[in-house]
Short mmCIF file of C-alpha atoms in Angstrom, two decimals:
data_model
loop_
_atom_site.label_atom_id
_atom_site.label_comp_id
_atom_site.label_asym_id
_atom_site.label_seq_id
_atom_site.Cartn_x
_atom_site.Cartn_y
_atom_site.Cartn_z
CA ARG A 12 -47.67 82.74 -23.17
CA SER A 13 -51.38 83.33 -23.13
CA GLN A 14 -53.01 86.94 -23.97
CA SER A 15 -56.40 88.50 -23.15
CA SER A 16 -58.15 89.74 -26.17
CA ASP A 17 -56.62 93.22 -25.59
CA MET A 18 -53.00 91.84 -25.78
CA LEU A 19 -52.21 92.05 -21.94
CA PRO A 20 -49.45 89.37 -21.66
CA TRP A 21 -50.20 86.54 -18.84
CA HIS A 22 -47.90 83.73 -18.14
CA ASP A 23 -47.89 81.31 -15.17
CA GLY A 24 -50.22 83.37 -12.76
CA LYS A 25 -48.68 86.88 -13.47
CA LEU A 26 -50.01 89.72 -15.62
CA TRP A 27 -47.70 92.19 -17.17
CA LEU A 28 -48.98 95.49 -17.73
CA PRO A 29 -46.75 97.59 -20.09
CA VAL A 30 -46.86 101.52 -19.90
CA HIS A 31 -46.16 103.40 -22.98
CA GLN A 32 -44.73 106.92 -23.38
CA PHE A 33 -43.31 108.36 -26.57
CA GLY A 34 -43.90 105.03 -28.53
CA ASP A 35 -41.57 102.95 -26.09
CA ILE A 36 -42.27 100.95 -22.83
CA VAL A 37 -41.12 102.87 -20.00
CA GLU A 38 -42.83 100.59 -17.39
CA LEU A 39 -43.66 97.35 -16.80
CA ILE A 40 -46.06 96.45 -14.05
CA GLU A 41 -46.27 92.98 -12.59
CA MET A 42 -49.78 92.01 -11.27
CA PRO A 43 -50.81 88.55 -9.70
CA CYS A 44 -53.44 86.88 -11.66
CA GLN A 45 -54.80 83.32 -11.64
CA HIS A 46 -55.97 83.55 -15.22
CA PRO A 47 -56.11 85.54 -18.26
CA LEU A 48 -58.62 88.35 -18.21
CA GLN A 49 -62.20 88.56 -19.65
CA PRO A 50 -62.50 91.45 -22.44
CA GLU A 51 -64.09 93.67 -20.22
CA GLN A 52 -61.49 93.37 -17.48
CA ALA A 53 -58.76 93.82 -19.71
CA ALA A 54 -60.51 96.96 -21.16
CA PHE A 55 -60.66 98.31 -17.75
CA LEU A 56 -57.02 97.93 -16.85
CA LEU A 57 -55.98 99.50 -20.12
CA GLY A 58 -57.87 102.45 -19.44
CA VAL A 59 -56.15 102.80 -16.03
CA LEU A 60 -52.96 102.19 -17.64
CA ARG A 61 -53.61 105.04 -20.29
CA ILE A 62 -54.42 107.56 -17.19
CA HIS A 63 -50.98 106.38 -15.42
CA ALA A 64 -49.46 107.13 -18.72
CA ASN A 65 -50.86 110.50 -18.97
CA TYR A 66 -49.74 111.05 -15.34
CA LEU A 67 -46.30 110.21 -16.28
CA GLN A 68 -46.36 112.44 -19.38
CA LEU A 69 -47.74 115.34 -17.26
CA LEU A 70 -44.72 114.65 -14.78
CA TYR A 71 -42.26 114.55 -17.79
CA GLU A 72 -43.53 117.74 -19.36
CA ALA A 73 -43.24 119.49 -15.77
CA GLU A 74 -39.90 118.91 -15.27
CA ARG A 75 -38.48 119.25 -19.09
CA ASP A 76 -37.50 122.25 -21.09
CA MET A 77 -39.82 122.20 -24.10
CA LEU A 78 -37.05 122.86 -26.84
CA THR A 79 -34.37 120.61 -25.61
CA GLY A 80 -35.90 118.03 -23.66
CA LEU A 81 -33.16 118.65 -21.00
CA LEU A 82 -34.29 118.94 -17.43
CA ASN A 83 -35.39 122.25 -16.66
CA ARG A 84 -34.86 125.41 -14.11
CA ARG A 85 -37.43 124.11 -11.86
CA LYS A 86 -35.85 120.61 -11.62
CA PHE A 87 -32.33 122.32 -11.34
CA ASP A 88 -33.55 124.29 -8.18
CA THR A 89 -34.95 121.37 -6.53
CA ARG A 90 -32.02 119.28 -7.14
CA LEU A 91 -29.84 121.94 -5.73
CA TYR A 92 -31.64 122.19 -2.62
CA GLU A 93 -31.44 118.73 -2.08
CA LEU A 94 -27.51 118.52 -2.31
CA LEU A 95 -27.07 121.35 -0.04
CA ALA A 96 -29.50 119.70 2.42
CA ASN A 97 -28.03 116.31 2.20
CA ARG A 98 -24.38 116.70 1.68
CA ASP A 99 -24.06 113.23 0.15
CA GLY A 100 -20.62 113.16 -1.51
CA GLU A 101 -18.79 115.58 -3.54
CA HIS A 102 -20.66 117.46 -6.39
CA VAL A 103 -19.71 120.43 -8.36
CA LEU A 104 -22.16 122.89 -10.27
CA ALA A 105 -20.92 124.20 -13.66
CA LEU A 106 -22.51 126.83 -15.76
CA ILE A 107 -22.15 126.78 -19.33
CA ASP A 108 -22.75 129.37 -21.73
CA ILE A 109 -22.54 129.30 -25.79
CA ASP A 110 -20.10 131.96 -26.74
CA HIS A 111 -21.34 134.45 -29.23
CA PHE A 112 -24.95 133.08 -29.53
CA LYS A 113 -26.57 136.47 -30.29
CA PRO A 114 -24.81 136.88 -33.73
CA ILE A 115 -26.16 133.40 -34.67
CA ASN A 116 -29.59 134.21 -34.18
CA ASP A 117 -29.05 137.59 -35.84
CA ASN A 118 -27.23 136.23 -38.76
CA TYR A 119 -29.06 132.75 -39.35
CA GLY A 120 -32.29 133.19 -37.85
CA HIS A 121 -33.80 131.78 -34.64
CA ILE A 122 -34.54 128.36 -36.28
CA VAL A 123 -30.84 127.81 -36.76
CA GLY A 124 -30.37 129.16 -33.35
CA ASP A 125 -32.54 126.48 -31.74
CA GLU A 126 -30.88 123.86 -34.00
CA VAL A 127 -27.92 124.99 -32.11
CA LEU A 128 -29.17 124.72 -28.72
CA LEU A 129 -30.69 121.08 -29.50
CA LEU A 130 -27.22 119.94 -30.81
CA THR A 131 -25.42 121.46 -27.59
CA ALA A 132 -27.97 119.92 -25.53
CA GLY A 133 -27.35 116.57 -27.17
CA LEU A 134 -23.60 116.78 -26.96
CA LEU A 135 -23.69 117.70 -23.23
CA LEU A 136 -25.92 114.74 -22.57
CA ARG A 137 -23.58 112.57 -24.49
CA HIS A 138 -20.51 113.46 -22.86
CA ILE A 139 -21.64 113.81 -19.16
CA GLY A 140 -23.58 110.56 -19.34
CA GLN A 141 -24.00 109.05 -15.76
CA GLN A 142 -21.35 111.28 -14.21
CA GLY A 143 -24.34 113.84 -13.42
CA GLN A 144 -27.32 115.46 -14.80
CA VAL A 145 -27.90 118.20 -17.31
CA TYR A 146 -30.19 121.19 -17.31
CA ARG A 147 -31.25 124.21 -19.27
CA TYR A 148 -30.71 126.98 -17.26
CA GLY A 149 -31.95 129.67 -19.53
CA GLY A 150 -31.34 131.26 -23.09
CA GLU A 151 -28.09 129.80 -24.37
CA GLU A 152 -26.87 128.60 -20.98
CA PHE A 153 -26.81 125.23 -19.33
CA ALA A 154 -26.14 124.03 -16.06
CA VAL A 155 -24.34 120.85 -15.26
CA LEU A 156 -24.25 118.90 -11.62
CA LEU A 157 -21.17 116.68 -11.63
CA GLN A 158 -20.75 113.97 -8.89
CA HIS A 159 -17.08 114.85 -9.02
CA ASN A 160 -14.35 116.41 -7.06
CA THR A 161 -12.69 119.57 -8.24
CA SER A 162 -9.92 117.77 -10.21
CA HIS A 163 -12.26 115.33 -12.01
CA ALA A 164 -14.71 117.79 -12.62
CA ARG A 165 -12.18 120.15 -14.45
CA GLN A 166 -11.06 117.32 -16.56
CA THR A 167 -14.36 116.32 -17.48
CA LEU A 168 -15.58 119.84 -18.34
CA ASP A 169 -12.26 120.75 -20.20
CA LEU A 170 -12.84 117.80 -22.46
CA LEU A 171 -16.34 118.56 -22.92
CA ARG A 172 -15.41 122.32 -24.20
CA GLN A 173 -12.73 120.73 -26.64
CA GLN A 174 -15.54 118.45 -27.87
CA ILE A 175 -17.86 121.14 -28.53
CA ALA A 176 -15.18 123.20 -30.30
CA GLN A 177 -14.29 120.46 -32.43
CA HIS A 178 -18.04 119.96 -33.66
CA ASP A 179 -19.34 120.97 -37.10
CA PHE A 180 -22.57 122.56 -36.62
CA PRO A 181 -24.69 122.70 -39.77
CA GLN A 182 -24.58 126.18 -41.24
CA VAL A 183 -22.79 127.82 -38.27
CA GLY A 184 -19.77 125.53 -38.42
CA HIS A 185 -17.64 125.87 -35.30
CA LEU A 186 -18.49 127.35 -31.87
CA THR A 187 -17.26 127.46 -28.40
CA ILE A 188 -18.50 127.45 -24.91
CA SER A 189 -17.45 129.33 -21.44
CA ILE A 190 -17.56 127.39 -18.44
CA GLY A 191 -17.53 128.53 -14.75
CA PHE A 192 -17.67 125.93 -11.92
CA VAL A 193 -17.57 125.56 -8.22
CA GLU A 194 -17.86 122.69 -5.60
CA ILE A 195 -21.22 122.55 -3.87
CA ASP A 196 -19.95 122.91 0.11
CA GLN A 197 -20.79 125.36 2.43
CA GLN A 198 -22.40 128.17 0.70
CA GLY A 199 -25.63 127.62 2.55
CA LEU A 200 -28.08 128.91 -0.05
CA PRO A 201 -28.48 127.80 -3.69
CA ALA A 202 -28.32 131.33 -4.84
CA HIS A 203 -24.79 131.94 -3.43
CA VAL A 204 -23.46 128.46 -5.40
CA VAL A 205 -25.10 130.00 -8.46
CA GLU A 206 -23.49 133.31 -7.97
CA GLU A 207 -20.12 131.66 -7.43
CA ALA A 208 -20.28 129.55 -10.62
CA ASP A 209 -21.68 132.53 -12.51
CA LYS A 210 -18.76 134.47 -11.38
CA ALA A 211 -16.28 131.98 -12.56
CA LEU A 212 -18.04 132.05 -15.95
CA TYR A 213 -18.22 135.71 -16.23
CA TYR A 214 -14.50 135.65 -15.87
CA ALA A 215 -14.20 132.90 -18.61
CA LYS A 216 -16.47 135.13 -20.66
CA GLU A 217 -14.50 138.43 -20.17
CA HIS A 218 -11.02 136.63 -20.65
CA GLY A 219 -11.26 135.03 -24.23
CA ARG A 220 -14.16 132.65 -23.84
CA ASN A 221 -13.60 128.98 -24.86
CA ALA A 222 -12.33 128.33 -21.32
CA VAL A 223 -12.95 126.59 -17.94
CA TYR A 224 -12.44 128.45 -14.71
CA GLY A 225 -12.97 127.32 -11.25
CA TYR A 226 -14.25 129.76 -8.66
CA HIS A 227 -12.33 128.86 -5.69
CA GLU A 228 -9.06 129.01 -7.93
CA LEU A 229 -9.88 132.29 -9.03
CA LEU A 230 -10.47 133.57 -5.68
CA LEU A 231 -7.07 131.98 -4.38
CA GLN A 232 -5.46 133.93 -7.03
CA GLY A 233 -6.96 137.09 -6.34
CA LEU A 234 -8.54 137.06 -9.84
CA ILE A 235 -12.31 137.80 -8.56
CA SER A 236 -13.83 138.88 -5.19
CA GLN A 237 -15.65 136.69 -2.79
CA HIS A 238 -19.31 137.70 -2.49
CA ASP A 239 -20.79 138.36 0.75
CA SER A 240 -22.78 134.83 1.94
CA ASN A 241 -24.80 137.08 4.32
CA ASP A 242 -26.35 138.92 1.66
CA GLY A 243 -29.37 138.06 -0.10
CA GLY A 244 -32.08 135.36 0.57
#
């Protein structure tokens, strides 16, 4: 393997251009090149790579929550619109709220509260993995979009609830989460999907917390009332 003076790898008629972000290589661009670059050519390409890396950084920051690093509310809204428009398979929206979060801030301070949010975000990412996407919805509330049917989603979410309850948070100890979920089906508007999941979450918060409830199950049992899908916009 030969390299230019600026350490751009060249081999067998190809130049390999690594794009760095957060200290890691996030992209590797393959470029046909018959011979190693001259120093001025390498310097030019490195400048282009830095511009590209800065662009990727801007894109990352535009769609990420600054505290937790999770996808943000803007990215969530975009993805929910896509799911309603494309109907590509079964998906479930779950809204997750940390129970009794305000006393954590009041008793331990906002630094500890932020640590709880960070650790919870990490646990959500670890548990959900490739099954869906995790978002910081706002405050102590998170949203998860799962590529599951209702029964599979319930199992995944209940296991998540158990894992959070068993985790030992520094200074705080143990805490719980409440979860409301709904199938993304014929709601029409993203606001209606969120409203249905939020109703199930509110029911969980009002009936003991540390629980998982599905909107349609509650509806069939007459425990909540259906929203008027013609209202709002």
